[in-house]
Short mmCIF file of C-alpha atoms and ligand atoms in Angstrom, two decimals:
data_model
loop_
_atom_site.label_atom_id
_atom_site.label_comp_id
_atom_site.label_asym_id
_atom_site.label_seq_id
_atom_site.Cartn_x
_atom_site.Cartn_y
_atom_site.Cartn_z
CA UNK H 23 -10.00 -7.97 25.83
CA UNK H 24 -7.88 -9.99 23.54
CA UNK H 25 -4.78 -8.52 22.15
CA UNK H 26 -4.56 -8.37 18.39
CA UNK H 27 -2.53 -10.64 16.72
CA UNK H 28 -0.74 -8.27 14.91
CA UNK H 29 1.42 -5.58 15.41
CA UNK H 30 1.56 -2.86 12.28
CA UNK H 31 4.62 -0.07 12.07
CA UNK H 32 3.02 2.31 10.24
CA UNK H 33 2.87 6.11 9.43
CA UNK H 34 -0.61 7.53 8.77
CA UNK H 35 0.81 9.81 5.60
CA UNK H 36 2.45 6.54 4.57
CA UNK H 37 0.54 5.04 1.00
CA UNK H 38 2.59 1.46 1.77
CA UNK H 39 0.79 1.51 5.30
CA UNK H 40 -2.16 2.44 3.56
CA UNK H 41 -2.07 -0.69 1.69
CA UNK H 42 -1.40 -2.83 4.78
CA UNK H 43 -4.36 -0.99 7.21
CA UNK H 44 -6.84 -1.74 3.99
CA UNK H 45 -5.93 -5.08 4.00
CA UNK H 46 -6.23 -5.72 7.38
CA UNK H 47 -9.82 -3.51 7.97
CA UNK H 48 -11.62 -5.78 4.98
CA UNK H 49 -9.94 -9.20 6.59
CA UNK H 50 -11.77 -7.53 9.82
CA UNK H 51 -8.17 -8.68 11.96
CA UNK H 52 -7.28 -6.30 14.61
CA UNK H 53 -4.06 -5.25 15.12
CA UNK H 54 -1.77 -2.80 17.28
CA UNK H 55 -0.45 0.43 15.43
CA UNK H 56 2.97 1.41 16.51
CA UNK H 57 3.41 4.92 14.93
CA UNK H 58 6.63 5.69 13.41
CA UNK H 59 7.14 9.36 12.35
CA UNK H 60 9.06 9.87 9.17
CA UNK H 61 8.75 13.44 9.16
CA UNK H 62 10.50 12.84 12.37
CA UNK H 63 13.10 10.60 10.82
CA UNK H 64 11.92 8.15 13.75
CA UNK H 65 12.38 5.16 10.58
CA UNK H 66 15.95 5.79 10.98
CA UNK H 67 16.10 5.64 14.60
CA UNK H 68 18.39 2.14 16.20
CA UNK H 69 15.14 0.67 17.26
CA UNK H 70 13.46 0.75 14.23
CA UNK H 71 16.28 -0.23 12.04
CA UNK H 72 17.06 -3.37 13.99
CA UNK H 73 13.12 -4.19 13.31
CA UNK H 74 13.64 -3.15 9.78
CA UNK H 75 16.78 -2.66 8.14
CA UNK H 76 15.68 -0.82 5.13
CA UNK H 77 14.35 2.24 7.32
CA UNK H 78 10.63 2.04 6.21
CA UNK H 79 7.40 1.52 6.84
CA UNK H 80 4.68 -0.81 7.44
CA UNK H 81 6.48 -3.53 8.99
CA UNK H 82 3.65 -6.08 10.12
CA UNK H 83 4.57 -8.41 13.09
CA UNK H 84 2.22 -11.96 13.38
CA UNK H 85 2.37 -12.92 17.27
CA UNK H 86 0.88 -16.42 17.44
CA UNK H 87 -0.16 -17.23 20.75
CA UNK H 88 2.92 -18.87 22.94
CA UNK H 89 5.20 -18.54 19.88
CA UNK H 90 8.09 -15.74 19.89
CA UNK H 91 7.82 -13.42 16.69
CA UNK H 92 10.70 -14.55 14.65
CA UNK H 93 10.44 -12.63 11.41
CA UNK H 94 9.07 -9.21 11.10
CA UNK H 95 7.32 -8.30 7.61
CA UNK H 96 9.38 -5.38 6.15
CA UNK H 97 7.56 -5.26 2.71
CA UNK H 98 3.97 -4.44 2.34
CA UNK H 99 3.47 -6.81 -0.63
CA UNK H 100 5.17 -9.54 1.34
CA UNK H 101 3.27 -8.12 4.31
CA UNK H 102 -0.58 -8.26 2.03
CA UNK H 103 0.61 -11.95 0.35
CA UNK H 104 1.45 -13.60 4.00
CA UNK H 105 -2.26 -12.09 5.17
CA UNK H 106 -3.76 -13.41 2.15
CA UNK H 107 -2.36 -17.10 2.53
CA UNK H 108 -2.97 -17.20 6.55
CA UNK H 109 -6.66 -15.42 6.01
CA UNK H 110 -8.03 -16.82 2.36
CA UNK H 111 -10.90 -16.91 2.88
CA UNK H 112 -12.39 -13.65 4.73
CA UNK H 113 -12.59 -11.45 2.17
CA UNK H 114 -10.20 -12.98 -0.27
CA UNK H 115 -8.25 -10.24 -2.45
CA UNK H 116 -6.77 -12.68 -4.55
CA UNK H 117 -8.67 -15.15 -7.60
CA UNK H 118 -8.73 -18.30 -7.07
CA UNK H 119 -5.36 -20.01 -7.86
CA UNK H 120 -7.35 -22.19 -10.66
CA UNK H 121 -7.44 -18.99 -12.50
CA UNK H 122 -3.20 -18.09 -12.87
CA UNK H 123 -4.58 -14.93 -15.78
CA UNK H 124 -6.37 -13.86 -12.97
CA UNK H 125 -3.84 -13.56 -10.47
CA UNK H 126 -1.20 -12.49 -13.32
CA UNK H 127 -3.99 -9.38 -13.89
CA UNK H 128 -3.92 -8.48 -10.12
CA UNK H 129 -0.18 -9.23 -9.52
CA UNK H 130 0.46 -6.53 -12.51
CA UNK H 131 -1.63 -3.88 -11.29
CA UNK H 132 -0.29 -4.06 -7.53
CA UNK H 133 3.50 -4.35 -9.39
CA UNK H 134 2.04 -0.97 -10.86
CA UNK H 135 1.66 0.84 -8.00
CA UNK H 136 4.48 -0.70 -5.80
CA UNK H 137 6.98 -1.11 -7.77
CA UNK H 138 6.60 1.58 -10.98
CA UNK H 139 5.22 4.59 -8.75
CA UNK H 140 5.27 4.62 -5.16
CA UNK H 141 9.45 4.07 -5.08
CA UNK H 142 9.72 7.04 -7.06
CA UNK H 143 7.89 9.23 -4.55
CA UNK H 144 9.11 7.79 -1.12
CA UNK H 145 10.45 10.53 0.99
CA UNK H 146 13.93 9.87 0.87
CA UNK H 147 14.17 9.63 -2.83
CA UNK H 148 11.78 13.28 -3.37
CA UNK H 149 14.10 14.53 -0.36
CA UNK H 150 17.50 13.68 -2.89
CA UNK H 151 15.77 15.15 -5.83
CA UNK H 152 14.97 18.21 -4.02
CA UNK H 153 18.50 18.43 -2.37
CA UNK H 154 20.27 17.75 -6.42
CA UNK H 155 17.98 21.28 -7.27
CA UNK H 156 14.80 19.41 -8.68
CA UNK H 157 11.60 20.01 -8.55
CA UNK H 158 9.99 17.46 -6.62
CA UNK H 159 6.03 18.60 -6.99
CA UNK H 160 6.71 17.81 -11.04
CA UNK H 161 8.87 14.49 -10.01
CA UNK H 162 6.24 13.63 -8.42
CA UNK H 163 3.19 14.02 -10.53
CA UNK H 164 5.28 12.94 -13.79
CA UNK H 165 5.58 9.72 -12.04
CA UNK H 166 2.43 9.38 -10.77
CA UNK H 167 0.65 10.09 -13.74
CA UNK H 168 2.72 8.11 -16.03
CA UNK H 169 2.42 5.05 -13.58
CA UNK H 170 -1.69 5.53 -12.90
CA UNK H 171 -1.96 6.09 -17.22
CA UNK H 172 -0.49 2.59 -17.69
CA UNK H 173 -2.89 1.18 -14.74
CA UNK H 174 -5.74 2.95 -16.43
CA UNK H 175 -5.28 1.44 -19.67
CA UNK H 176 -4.46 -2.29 -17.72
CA UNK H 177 -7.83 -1.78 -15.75
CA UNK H 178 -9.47 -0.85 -18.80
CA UNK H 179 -9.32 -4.24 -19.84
CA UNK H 180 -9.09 -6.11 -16.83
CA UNK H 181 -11.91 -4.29 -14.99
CA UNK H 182 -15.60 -5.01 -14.43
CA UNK H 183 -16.65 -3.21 -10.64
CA UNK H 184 -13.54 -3.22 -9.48
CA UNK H 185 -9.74 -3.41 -11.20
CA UNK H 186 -9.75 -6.93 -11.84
CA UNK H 187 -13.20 -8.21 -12.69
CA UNK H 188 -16.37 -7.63 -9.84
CA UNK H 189 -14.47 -8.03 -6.63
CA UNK H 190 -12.26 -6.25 -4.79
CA UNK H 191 -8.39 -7.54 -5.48
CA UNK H 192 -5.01 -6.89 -3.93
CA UNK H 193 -5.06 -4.74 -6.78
CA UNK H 194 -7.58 -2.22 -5.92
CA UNK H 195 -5.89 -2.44 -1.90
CA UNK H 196 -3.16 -0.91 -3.69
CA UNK H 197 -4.18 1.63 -6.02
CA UNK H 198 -6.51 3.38 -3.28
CA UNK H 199 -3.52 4.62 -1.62
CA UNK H 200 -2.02 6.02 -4.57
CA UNK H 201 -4.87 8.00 -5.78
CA UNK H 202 -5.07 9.47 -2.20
CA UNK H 203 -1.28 10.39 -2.67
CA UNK H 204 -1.99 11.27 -6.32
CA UNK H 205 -4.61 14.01 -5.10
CA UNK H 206 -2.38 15.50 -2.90
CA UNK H 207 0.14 15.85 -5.89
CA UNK H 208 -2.79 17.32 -7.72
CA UNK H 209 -2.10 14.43 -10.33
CA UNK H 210 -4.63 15.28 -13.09
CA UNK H 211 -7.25 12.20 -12.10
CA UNK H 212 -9.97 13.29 -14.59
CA UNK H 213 -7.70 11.60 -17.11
CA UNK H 214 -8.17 7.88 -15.85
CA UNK H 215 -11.89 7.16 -16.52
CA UNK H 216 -11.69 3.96 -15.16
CA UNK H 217 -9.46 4.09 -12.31
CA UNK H 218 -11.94 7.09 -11.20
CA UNK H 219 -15.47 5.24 -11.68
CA UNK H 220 -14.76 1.99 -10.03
CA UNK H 221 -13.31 4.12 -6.93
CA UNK H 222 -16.27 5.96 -7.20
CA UNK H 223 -17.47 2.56 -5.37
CA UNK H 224 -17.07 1.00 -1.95
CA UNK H 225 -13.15 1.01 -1.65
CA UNK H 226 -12.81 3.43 0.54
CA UNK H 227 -12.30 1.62 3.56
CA UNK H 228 -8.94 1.89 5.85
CA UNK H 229 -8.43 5.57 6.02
CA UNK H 230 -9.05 8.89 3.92
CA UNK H 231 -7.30 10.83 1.36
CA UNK H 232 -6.28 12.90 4.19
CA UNK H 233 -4.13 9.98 5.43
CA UNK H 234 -1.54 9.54 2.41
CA UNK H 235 1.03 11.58 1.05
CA UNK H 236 3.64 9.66 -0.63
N1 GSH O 25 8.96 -1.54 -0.92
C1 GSH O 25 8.59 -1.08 0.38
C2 GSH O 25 8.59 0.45 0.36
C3 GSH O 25 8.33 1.01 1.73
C4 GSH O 25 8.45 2.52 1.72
O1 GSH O 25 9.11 3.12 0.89
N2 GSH O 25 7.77 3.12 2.69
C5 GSH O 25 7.82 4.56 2.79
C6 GSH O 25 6.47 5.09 3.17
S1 GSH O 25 5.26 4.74 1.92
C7 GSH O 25 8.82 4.93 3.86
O2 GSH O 25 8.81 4.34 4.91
N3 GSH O 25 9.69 5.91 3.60
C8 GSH O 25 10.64 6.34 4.57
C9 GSH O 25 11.75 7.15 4.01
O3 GSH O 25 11.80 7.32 2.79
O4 GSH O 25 12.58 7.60 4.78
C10 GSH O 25 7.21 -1.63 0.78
O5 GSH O 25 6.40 -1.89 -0.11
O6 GSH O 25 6.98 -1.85 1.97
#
């Protein structure tokens, strides 16, 4: 058998990884999981941090046949972008570039998710909040919520099947994660009408809500 391509760090409770794994399932690309614990605190390890100096995960590795892999991907949306420009077009997740509103609609949602939610509730952060006397279950669903409210009302007039018009976007690769970390916060999810029905759909693909925490 041929070995994948890729190589994934990843954490199954990990919403980033989630992103990447989702990515990669609707591309159809295989790839090798390397599992790296958090709850273990195996990101911090030497190993790891040599691979990836800001002690996270995914980091996505390309290994082109006789070629030596020369720069590891250390951020998913770096990670979901390079996938997109070496894969276009199986399964694209991005418009076409002759539509820049388009891609400014996607790009906005996934900054959303990655950029005004997730950071908020990555272990290390909740683990500081905790540790200063907070309360992380309310951190954590006052972010959430605040960040899925503005996607809701984005999506609410971006949206027709799926966030960004009728096909599936980087957009929607992103936000699936989050809602599964969302439930686990018990993140009130009745209030985004929109989010809800289009997941309702087919974009659960790459894993479960089981699989997501943060
Ligand atoms: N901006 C980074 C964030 C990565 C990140 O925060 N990953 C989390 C899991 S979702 C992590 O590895 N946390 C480890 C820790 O906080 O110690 C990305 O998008 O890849």
């Amino acid at each position: 058998m041929a070995v994948p391509e890729f190589e994934v760090h990843t954490y199954n409770r990990s919403s980033c990884s989630g992103r990447l794994r989702i990515a990669l399932n609707l591309k159809n690309l295989q790839a090798d999981y390397v599992y790296v614990h958090l709850f273990k605190g195996e990101q911090r390890s030497g190993n790891h941090l040599q691979l990836n100096p800001s002690g996270t995960v995914p980091v996505l590795l390309h290994r082109k046949e006789g070629e030596e892999v020369t720069f590891p991907i250390t951020q998913s949306i770096a990670a979901l972008e390079y996938l997109e420009e070496i894969v276009p077009n199986q399964v694209p997740l991005l418009p076409p570039l002759s539509q820049p509103l388009d891609h400014a609609k996607v790009r906005t949602l996934v900054n959303i998710v990655a950029i005004d939610i997730q950071p908020f509730s990555n272990r290390s952060v909740v683990k500081r909040v905790t540790d200063l006397g907070g309360n992380a279950e309310e951190w954590n669903s006052g972010f959430m919520m605040k960040g899925l409210q503005a996607y809701e009302a984005v999506a609410a007039k971006t949206a027709g099947k799926y966030s960004v018009g009728d096909r599936i976007t980087l957009a929607d690769v992103c936000l699936v994660p989050a809602i599964w970390a969302a439930e686990k916060n018990s993140v009130e999810l009745e209030k985004l009408p929109t989010v809800m029905a289009h997941l309702r759909g087919d974009v659960r693909v790459g894993g479960s809500p089981e699989s997501a925490l943060e």
